[in-house]
């Protein structure tokens, strides 16, 4: 199992669009995929038309009374499941804080997923918090959509520092440019010459495109209704690049797959 | 979720009427009708079927399609992968996804073979909730089994398959009730694959390398032995075409096991058949075993190749490639030689004579001493003697024993193992299984020790040959040397492990069980007879 978190300190940068579209493309490859909507606003759940309410509530989930597996919902697409948003972030924070190892709470909650999924995409809420520290702990890579503006670059560099300062080097940092508007000269400038410090491993950028915005109306991954649009093609390229980065960085995932996989 | 989710659609109910009926009861949409050709795959020995899995390739018209692996019992769980045009035969032919990993532990090195094909017309209904989200699928299928030439055969199979969506169990249960109670469908009581196989006249499990015989302990020894030998002959014959066509390595393997068991029986069951018969077939089957040996040896090296590579230091790994080429070339020529052997008069006469002999009813009165005794008594004596021989030889092994001694012990163990396996049906199941299991652990150890010995010798030989024929550079010779060193190390490890395994096998509880099953039982029988 590989865990990929769509993460940024900022909101409205394309995190959810990334998690939903890459999750869909991974499932198209034949992999078993889970998208975990960890943003209380529930945008990913909304795109997949899943009602955000978890029966029985998330409290019991974090107290290990229930397995995550019981609250997962199948989507309209084969191999692609969703774990709906039902945590108020504050709530999750408090519960994680309660345990003995607050930074590792998510890891034990996620353990049962191990033999059921090849990829878990976590759609995060924008922040640096205990929840995000947990996300760093469980993830193989952070996908960081970044709008090419000066301010965003500074935020990204904060994140890079944060990762180093906290020694979170097991997790691969994969920033890429998102919502790139070719009409804006600043966007063009930054995309063509990204600052060296960022050492961007991913070359693909996602263009700003109205088809992506339409996901809110269609309530479906981009590829299902505009497969040949520039943005959809960009997401496909992005997925290919992410896979090769993953293959390079870790020979095995932080979540070693057990050889004896069973059907659930 | 484990309720049955396939239903028969009665002939009186058209798919259209069924769809209309459903639309009145639930909110759903109908996807466009699809004409799909499905091919079901399994290994020659039905490993998928035995583990309750179904592997199917679905295509629309062209050859490309999707490959699905599903469980017969649990609904929903389902691995899919898009398949290119190429036919699939081995695991390596599949892209490295979940489906391949799941298949790996089931089929291992065996080839996937098509077992049946159908053409079906499928109407998919999607049940929707208030968000227009799919919460269950219902596939209405009308299928025809196809012959190998693509013609339809048998009656149309009409099925409704309920495919639940994870997390919507209540909906699926409701839909299931609706189908049976409101629409009058009946549960199909089995997977579609069963119906398809039946239509094509195929019986799942029609080949197995297992004996699968139930012998009567009081049967005459000659008649019982003939039953077992007959079954072994059938196993040999069933594997011949797979060897000729080199479908996968296990055809030859199963063939050879059957030959070896046949030989072992002929040797062990003294005075059950006339001496001349016994001698002739012992010789002939020994010949058969000899001529099939070299091809199997190379198969083993090729099967182990990935393991071998892992044993060599990483920088030397690529240098093993010429070894692989060498093995593959050899394998091809050895298999060709094998096919020629199958066409010889000697082989065909052996098989024909042997079958004729086995088909002959046993003579009422036999001059051969053990022929008319109960198989139970004869087997008891043999097994008891082999057990004691194993113990005696095992006890004599110490840290300085020559490899030859371990080799001899291995052969004795094998004989004992075959006897236990071939006649297991006349003993209490739990006892015999436990004996076989513990014996197997000992035998695996001895087998590995022997194999590692042989392998390192043969690889050194090959290395010399490759060198002499100038077929690879010094790195290859170094890599093989590296490999041989690791194999030697492992061999020493196996030698150390022997003592523990032997101790377990020779422990008093096991001895008591052997005594009870094979010695005391014999005494009891004799006592009963006398009384
Ligand atoms: N490449 C894009 N082009 C145009 N609009 C986009 C693009 N990516 C995202 N959006 C839109 O921007 C908004 C925020 O995107 P979202 O993926 O929800 O960001 P986040 O999850 O980071 O808050 C959404 O309305 C989305 O439809
Ligand atoms: Mg979001």
CSV table of C-alpha atoms in Angstrom, one decimal, chain B residues 237-506:
chain,number,residue,atom,x,y,z
B,237,UNK,CA,-1.3,-40.0,-19.3
B,238,UNK,CA,-3.2,-36.8,-18.4
B,239,UNK,CA,0.1,-34.9,-18.2
B,240,UNK,CA,1.6,-36.1,-21.5
B,241,UNK,CA,0.1,-33.5,-23.8
B,242,UNK,CA,1.2,-30.7,-21.5
B,243,UNK,CA,4.8,-32.0,-21.6
B,244,UNK,CA,4.7,-32.4,-25.3
B,245,UNK,CA,3.4,-28.8,-25.7
B,246,UNK,CA,5.6,-27.4,-22.9
B,247,UNK,CA,2.5,-25.7,-21.3
B,248,UNK,CA,4.2,-25.3,-18.0
B,249,UNK,CA,6.7,-27.1,-15.8
B,250,UNK,CA,4.2,-28.9,-13.6
B,251,UNK,CA,3.0,-31.3,-16.2
B,252,UNK,CA,6.4,-33.0,-16.2
B,253,UNK,CA,6.6,-32.7,-12.4
B,254,UNK,CA,3.3,-34.4,-11.9
B,255,UNK,CA,4.2,-37.0,-14.5
B,256,UNK,CA,7.4,-37.8,-12.7
B,257,UNK,CA,5.8,-38.0,-9.3
B,258,UNK,CA,3.4,-40.6,-10.7
B,259,UNK,CA,6.2,-42.6,-12.2
B,260,UNK,CA,8.2,-42.5,-9.0
B,261,UNK,CA,5.2,-43.5,-6.9
B,262,UNK,CA,4.5,-46.4,-9.3
B,263,UNK,CA,8.1,-47.6,-9.0
B,264,UNK,CA,8.1,-47.2,-5.3
B,265,UNK,CA,4.9,-49.3,-5.0
B,266,UNK,CA,6.3,-52.0,-7.3
B,267,UNK,CA,9.4,-52.2,-5.1
B,268,UNK,CA,7.7,-52.0,-1.7
B,269,UNK,CA,4.9,-54.4,-2.3
B,270,UNK,CA,6.9,-57.5,-2.6
B,271,UNK,CA,5.1,-60.7,-3.5
B,272,UNK,CA,1.9,-59.0,-4.5
B,273,UNK,CA,2.4,-59.5,-8.2
B,274,UNK,CA,4.3,-62.3,-9.9
B,275,UNK,CA,8.1,-61.7,-9.7
B,276,UNK,CA,8.5,-61.5,-13.4
B,277,UNK,CA,5.9,-58.9,-13.8
B,278,UNK,CA,7.3,-56.9,-10.9
B,279,UNK,CA,10.8,-57.0,-12.3
B,280,UNK,CA,9.9,-56.0,-15.8
B,281,UNK,CA,7.9,-52.9,-14.8
B,282,UNK,CA,10.4,-51.9,-12.2
B,283,UNK,CA,13.0,-51.8,-14.9
B,284,UNK,CA,10.7,-50.0,-17.4
B,285,UNK,CA,9.5,-47.3,-15.0
B,286,UNK,CA,13.1,-46.8,-13.9
B,287,UNK,CA,13.9,-46.1,-17.5
B,288,UNK,CA,11.0,-43.7,-17.7
B,289,UNK,CA,12.2,-41.9,-14.6
B,290,UNK,CA,15.7,-41.6,-16.0
B,291,UNK,CA,14.7,-40.2,-19.3
B,292,UNK,CA,12.5,-37.5,-17.8
B,293,UNK,CA,15.0,-36.5,-15.2
B,294,UNK,CA,17.3,-34.0,-17.0
B,295,UNK,CA,14.4,-31.9,-18.3
B,296,UNK,CA,13.0,-31.6,-14.9
B,297,UNK,CA,16.3,-30.6,-13.4
B,298,UNK,CA,16.6,-27.7,-15.8
B,299,UNK,CA,13.0,-26.7,-15.0
B,300,UNK,CA,13.9,-26.5,-11.4
B,301,UNK,CA,16.9,-24.2,-12.1
B,302,UNK,CA,14.7,-22.0,-14.2
B,303,UNK,CA,12.0,-21.9,-11.6
B,304,UNK,CA,14.5,-20.9,-9.0
B,305,UNK,CA,16.3,-18.4,-11.2
B,306,UNK,CA,14.9,-15.4,-9.4
B,307,UNK,CA,15.9,-16.9,-6.1
B,308,UNK,CA,19.4,-17.5,-7.4
B,309,UNK,CA,19.7,-14.0,-8.6
B,310,UNK,CA,18.8,-12.7,-5.2
B,311,UNK,CA,21.5,-14.9,-3.7
B,312,UNK,CA,24.2,-13.2,-5.7
B,313,UNK,CA,25.7,-9.9,-4.8
B,314,UNK,CA,23.8,-7.1,-6.5
B,315,UNK,CA,26.5,-5.9,-8.9
B,316,UNK,CA,27.0,-9.5,-10.2
B,317,UNK,CA,23.3,-10.2,-10.8
B,318,UNK,CA,23.2,-9.1,-14.4
B,319,UNK,CA,26.1,-11.4,-15.2
B,320,UNK,CA,23.9,-14.4,-14.5
B,321,UNK,CA,22.0,-13.7,-17.8
B,322,UNK,CA,24.1,-16.0,-19.9
B,323,UNK,CA,23.4,-18.8,-17.4
B,324,UNK,CA,19.7,-18.3,-18.0
B,325,UNK,CA,20.2,-18.4,-21.8
B,326,UNK,CA,22.2,-21.6,-21.4
B,327,UNK,CA,19.5,-23.2,-19.3
B,328,UNK,CA,16.7,-22.2,-21.6
B,329,UNK,CA,18.5,-23.6,-24.7
B,330,UNK,CA,19.1,-26.8,-22.9
B,331,UNK,CA,15.6,-27.0,-21.7
B,332,UNK,CA,14.3,-26.7,-25.2
B,333,UNK,CA,16.4,-29.5,-26.5
B,334,UNK,CA,15.7,-31.8,-23.6
B,335,UNK,CA,12.0,-31.3,-24.0
B,336,UNK,CA,12.3,-32.1,-27.6
B,337,UNK,CA,14.1,-35.3,-26.7
B,338,UNK,CA,11.4,-36.1,-24.3
B,339,UNK,CA,8.7,-35.8,-26.9
B,340,UNK,CA,10.7,-38.1,-29.1
B,341,UNK,CA,10.8,-40.6,-26.3
B,342,UNK,CA,7.0,-40.5,-26.0
B,343,UNK,CA,6.8,-41.5,-29.6
B,344,UNK,CA,9.1,-44.5,-29.2
B,345,UNK,CA,7.8,-48.1,-29.5
B,346,UNK,CA,9.3,-48.8,-26.1
B,347,UNK,CA,7.2,-46.2,-24.3
B,348,UNK,CA,4.0,-47.0,-26.1
B,349,UNK,CA,4.4,-50.7,-25.5
B,350,UNK,CA,5.2,-50.1,-21.9
B,351,UNK,CA,2.0,-48.0,-21.4
B,352,UNK,CA,-0.2,-50.4,-23.4
B,353,UNK,CA,1.1,-53.5,-21.6
B,354,UNK,CA,0.9,-51.9,-18.2
B,355,UNK,CA,-2.6,-50.8,-18.8
B,356,UNK,CA,-3.6,-54.3,-20.0
B,357,UNK,CA,-2.0,-55.8,-16.9
B,358,UNK,CA,-3.8,-53.4,-14.6
B,359,UNK,CA,-7.1,-54.0,-16.4
B,360,UNK,CA,-6.9,-57.8,-15.9
B,361,UNK,CA,-9.0,-58.9,-13.0
B,362,UNK,CA,-6.8,-60.4,-10.2
B,363,UNK,CA,-6.7,-64.2,-10.4
B,364,UNK,CA,-9.0,-65.9,-7.8
B,365,UNK,CA,-6.2,-68.1,-6.5
B,366,UNK,CA,-2.7,-66.7,-6.6
B,367,UNK,CA,0.5,-68.5,-6.0
B,368,UNK,CA,2.1,-65.2,-5.0
B,369,UNK,CA,2.3,-65.1,-1.3
B,370,UNK,CA,0.9,-61.6,-0.5
B,371,UNK,CA,-1.6,-61.2,-3.4
B,372,UNK,CA,-4.7,-62.4,-1.6
B,373,UNK,CA,-4.0,-60.9,1.8
B,374,UNK,CA,-5.8,-57.8,3.0
B,375,UNK,CA,-4.1,-54.6,1.8
B,376,UNK,CA,-4.3,-53.3,5.3
B,377,UNK,CA,-2.0,-56.1,6.6
B,378,UNK,CA,0.5,-55.9,3.7
B,379,UNK,CA,0.7,-52.1,4.0
B,380,UNK,CA,1.1,-52.2,7.7
B,381,UNK,CA,4.1,-54.5,7.5
B,382,UNK,CA,5.7,-52.4,4.9
B,383,UNK,CA,5.2,-49.1,6.6
B,384,UNK,CA,6.3,-50.5,9.9
B,385,UNK,CA,9.5,-51.8,8.5
B,386,UNK,CA,10.2,-48.6,6.6
B,387,UNK,CA,9.6,-46.6,9.7
B,388,UNK,CA,12.0,-48.6,11.7
B,389,UNK,CA,14.6,-48.4,9.0
B,390,UNK,CA,14.2,-44.6,9.0
B,391,UNK,CA,14.6,-44.4,12.7
B,392,UNK,CA,17.7,-46.6,12.7
B,393,UNK,CA,19.4,-44.6,9.9
B,394,UNK,CA,18.4,-41.3,11.4
B,395,UNK,CA,19.8,-42.1,14.8
B,396,UNK,CA,23.1,-42.9,13.2
B,397,UNK,CA,23.5,-39.5,11.6
B,398,UNK,CA,25.9,-37.2,13.4
B,399,UNK,CA,27.7,-34.0,12.6
B,400,UNK,CA,30.4,-35.8,10.7
B,401,UNK,CA,28.2,-38.1,8.7
B,402,UNK,CA,29.1,-38.1,5.0
B,403,UNK,CA,26.5,-36.6,2.6
B,404,UNK,CA,25.9,-40.0,1.2
B,405,UNK,CA,24.3,-41.2,4.5
B,406,UNK,CA,21.8,-38.3,4.5
B,407,UNK,CA,21.1,-39.1,0.9
B,408,UNK,CA,20.3,-42.7,1.7
B,409,UNK,CA,18.1,-41.6,4.6
B,410,UNK,CA,16.3,-39.2,2.3
B,411,UNK,CA,15.5,-42.1,-0.1
B,412,UNK,CA,14.1,-44.2,2.8
B,413,UNK,CA,11.9,-41.3,4.0
B,414,UNK,CA,10.6,-40.9,0.5
B,415,UNK,CA,9.6,-44.5,0.3
B,416,UNK,CA,7.8,-44.2,3.6
B,417,UNK,CA,6.1,-41.1,2.5
B,418,UNK,CA,4.8,-42.6,-0.7
B,419,UNK,CA,3.4,-45.6,1.2
B,420,UNK,CA,1.7,-43.4,3.7
B,421,UNK,CA,0.2,-41.2,1.0
B,422,UNK,CA,-0.8,-43.9,-1.4
B,423,UNK,CA,-2.6,-45.9,1.3
B,424,UNK,CA,-3.8,-43.1,3.5
B,425,UNK,CA,-7.4,-43.9,2.8
B,426,UNK,CA,-7.3,-47.1,4.8
B,427,UNK,CA,-6.1,-45.3,8.0
B,428,UNK,CA,-7.8,-42.8,10.4
B,429,UNK,CA,-7.5,-39.5,8.6
B,430,UNK,CA,-6.3,-37.3,11.5
B,431,UNK,CA,-3.5,-39.7,12.5
B,432,UNK,CA,-2.2,-40.3,9.0
B,433,UNK,CA,-2.3,-36.6,8.1
B,434,UNK,CA,-0.2,-35.7,11.2
B,435,UNK,CA,2.3,-38.4,10.4
B,436,UNK,CA,2.6,-37.3,6.9
B,437,UNK,CA,3.1,-33.7,8.0
B,438,UNK,CA,5.9,-34.4,10.4
B,439,UNK,CA,7.5,-36.7,8.0
B,440,UNK,CA,7.3,-34.1,5.3
B,441,UNK,CA,9.2,-31.6,7.5
B,442,UNK,CA,12.0,-34.0,7.9
B,443,UNK,CA,12.0,-35.0,4.2
B,444,UNK,CA,11.9,-31.4,3.1
B,445,UNK,CA,15.1,-30.8,5.1
B,446,UNK,CA,16.8,-33.8,3.6
B,447,UNK,CA,15.5,-33.0,0.2
B,448,UNK,CA,16.8,-29.4,0.4
B,449,UNK,CA,20.2,-30.7,1.6
B,450,UNK,CA,20.4,-33.0,-1.3
B,451,UNK,CA,19.2,-30.5,-3.9
B,452,UNK,CA,21.6,-27.9,-2.7
B,453,UNK,CA,24.4,-30.4,-3.0
B,454,UNK,CA,23.4,-31.5,-6.5
B,455,UNK,CA,22.7,-27.9,-7.6
B,456,UNK,CA,26.0,-26.6,-6.6
B,457,UNK,CA,27.8,-29.4,-8.3
B,458,UNK,CA,25.7,-29.1,-11.5
B,459,UNK,CA,26.1,-25.3,-11.6
B,460,UNK,CA,29.9,-25.7,-11.3
B,461,UNK,CA,29.8,-28.1,-14.2
B,462,UNK,CA,27.7,-25.7,-16.3
B,463,UNK,CA,30.1,-22.9,-15.4
B,464,UNK,CA,33.0,-25.0,-16.8
B,465,UNK,CA,31.0,-25.8,-19.9
B,466,UNK,CA,30.0,-22.2,-20.5
B,467,UNK,CA,33.7,-21.2,-20.0
B,468,UNK,CA,34.9,-23.9,-22.4
B,469,UNK,CA,32.5,-22.9,-25.1
B,470,UNK,CA,33.4,-19.3,-24.5
B,471,UNK,CA,29.8,-18.3,-24.1
B,472,UNK,CA,30.2,-15.8,-21.3
B,473,UNK,CA,32.8,-13.5,-19.7
B,474,UNK,CA,34.6,-13.8,-16.4
B,475,UNK,CA,31.8,-11.9,-14.6
B,476,UNK,CA,29.4,-14.7,-15.3
B,477,UNK,CA,31.8,-17.3,-13.9
B,478,UNK,CA,32.3,-15.1,-10.9
B,479,UNK,CA,28.5,-14.7,-10.4
B,480,UNK,CA,28.0,-18.5,-10.6
B,481,UNK,CA,30.9,-19.0,-8.2
B,482,UNK,CA,29.2,-16.5,-5.9
B,483,UNK,CA,25.9,-18.4,-6.2
B,484,UNK,CA,27.5,-21.8,-5.6
B,485,UNK,CA,29.1,-20.4,-2.4
B,486,UNK,CA,25.7,-19.3,-1.1
B,487,UNK,CA,24.2,-22.6,-2.0
B,488,UNK,CA,26.9,-24.4,0.0
B,489,UNK,CA,26.3,-22.1,3.0
B,490,UNK,CA,22.6,-22.9,2.8
B,491,UNK,CA,23.4,-26.6,2.6
B,492,UNK,CA,25.3,-26.4,5.8
B,493,UNK,CA,22.4,-24.6,7.3
B,494,UNK,CA,20.1,-27.4,6.3
B,495,UNK,CA,22.5,-30.0,7.8
B,496,UNK,CA,22.3,-28.2,11.1
B,497,UNK,CA,18.5,-28.1,10.9
B,498,UNK,CA,18.4,-31.8,10.4
B,499,UNK,CA,18.8,-32.7,14.0
B,500,UNK,CA,15.8,-30.7,15.1
B,501,UNK,CA,13.6,-32.1,12.4
B,502,UNK,CA,14.7,-35.6,13.1
B,503,UNK,CA,14.1,-35.3,16.8
B,504,UNK,CA,10.6,-34.1,16.1
B,505,UNK,CA,9.9,-37.0,13.8
B,506,UNK,CA,11.4,-39.6,16.2
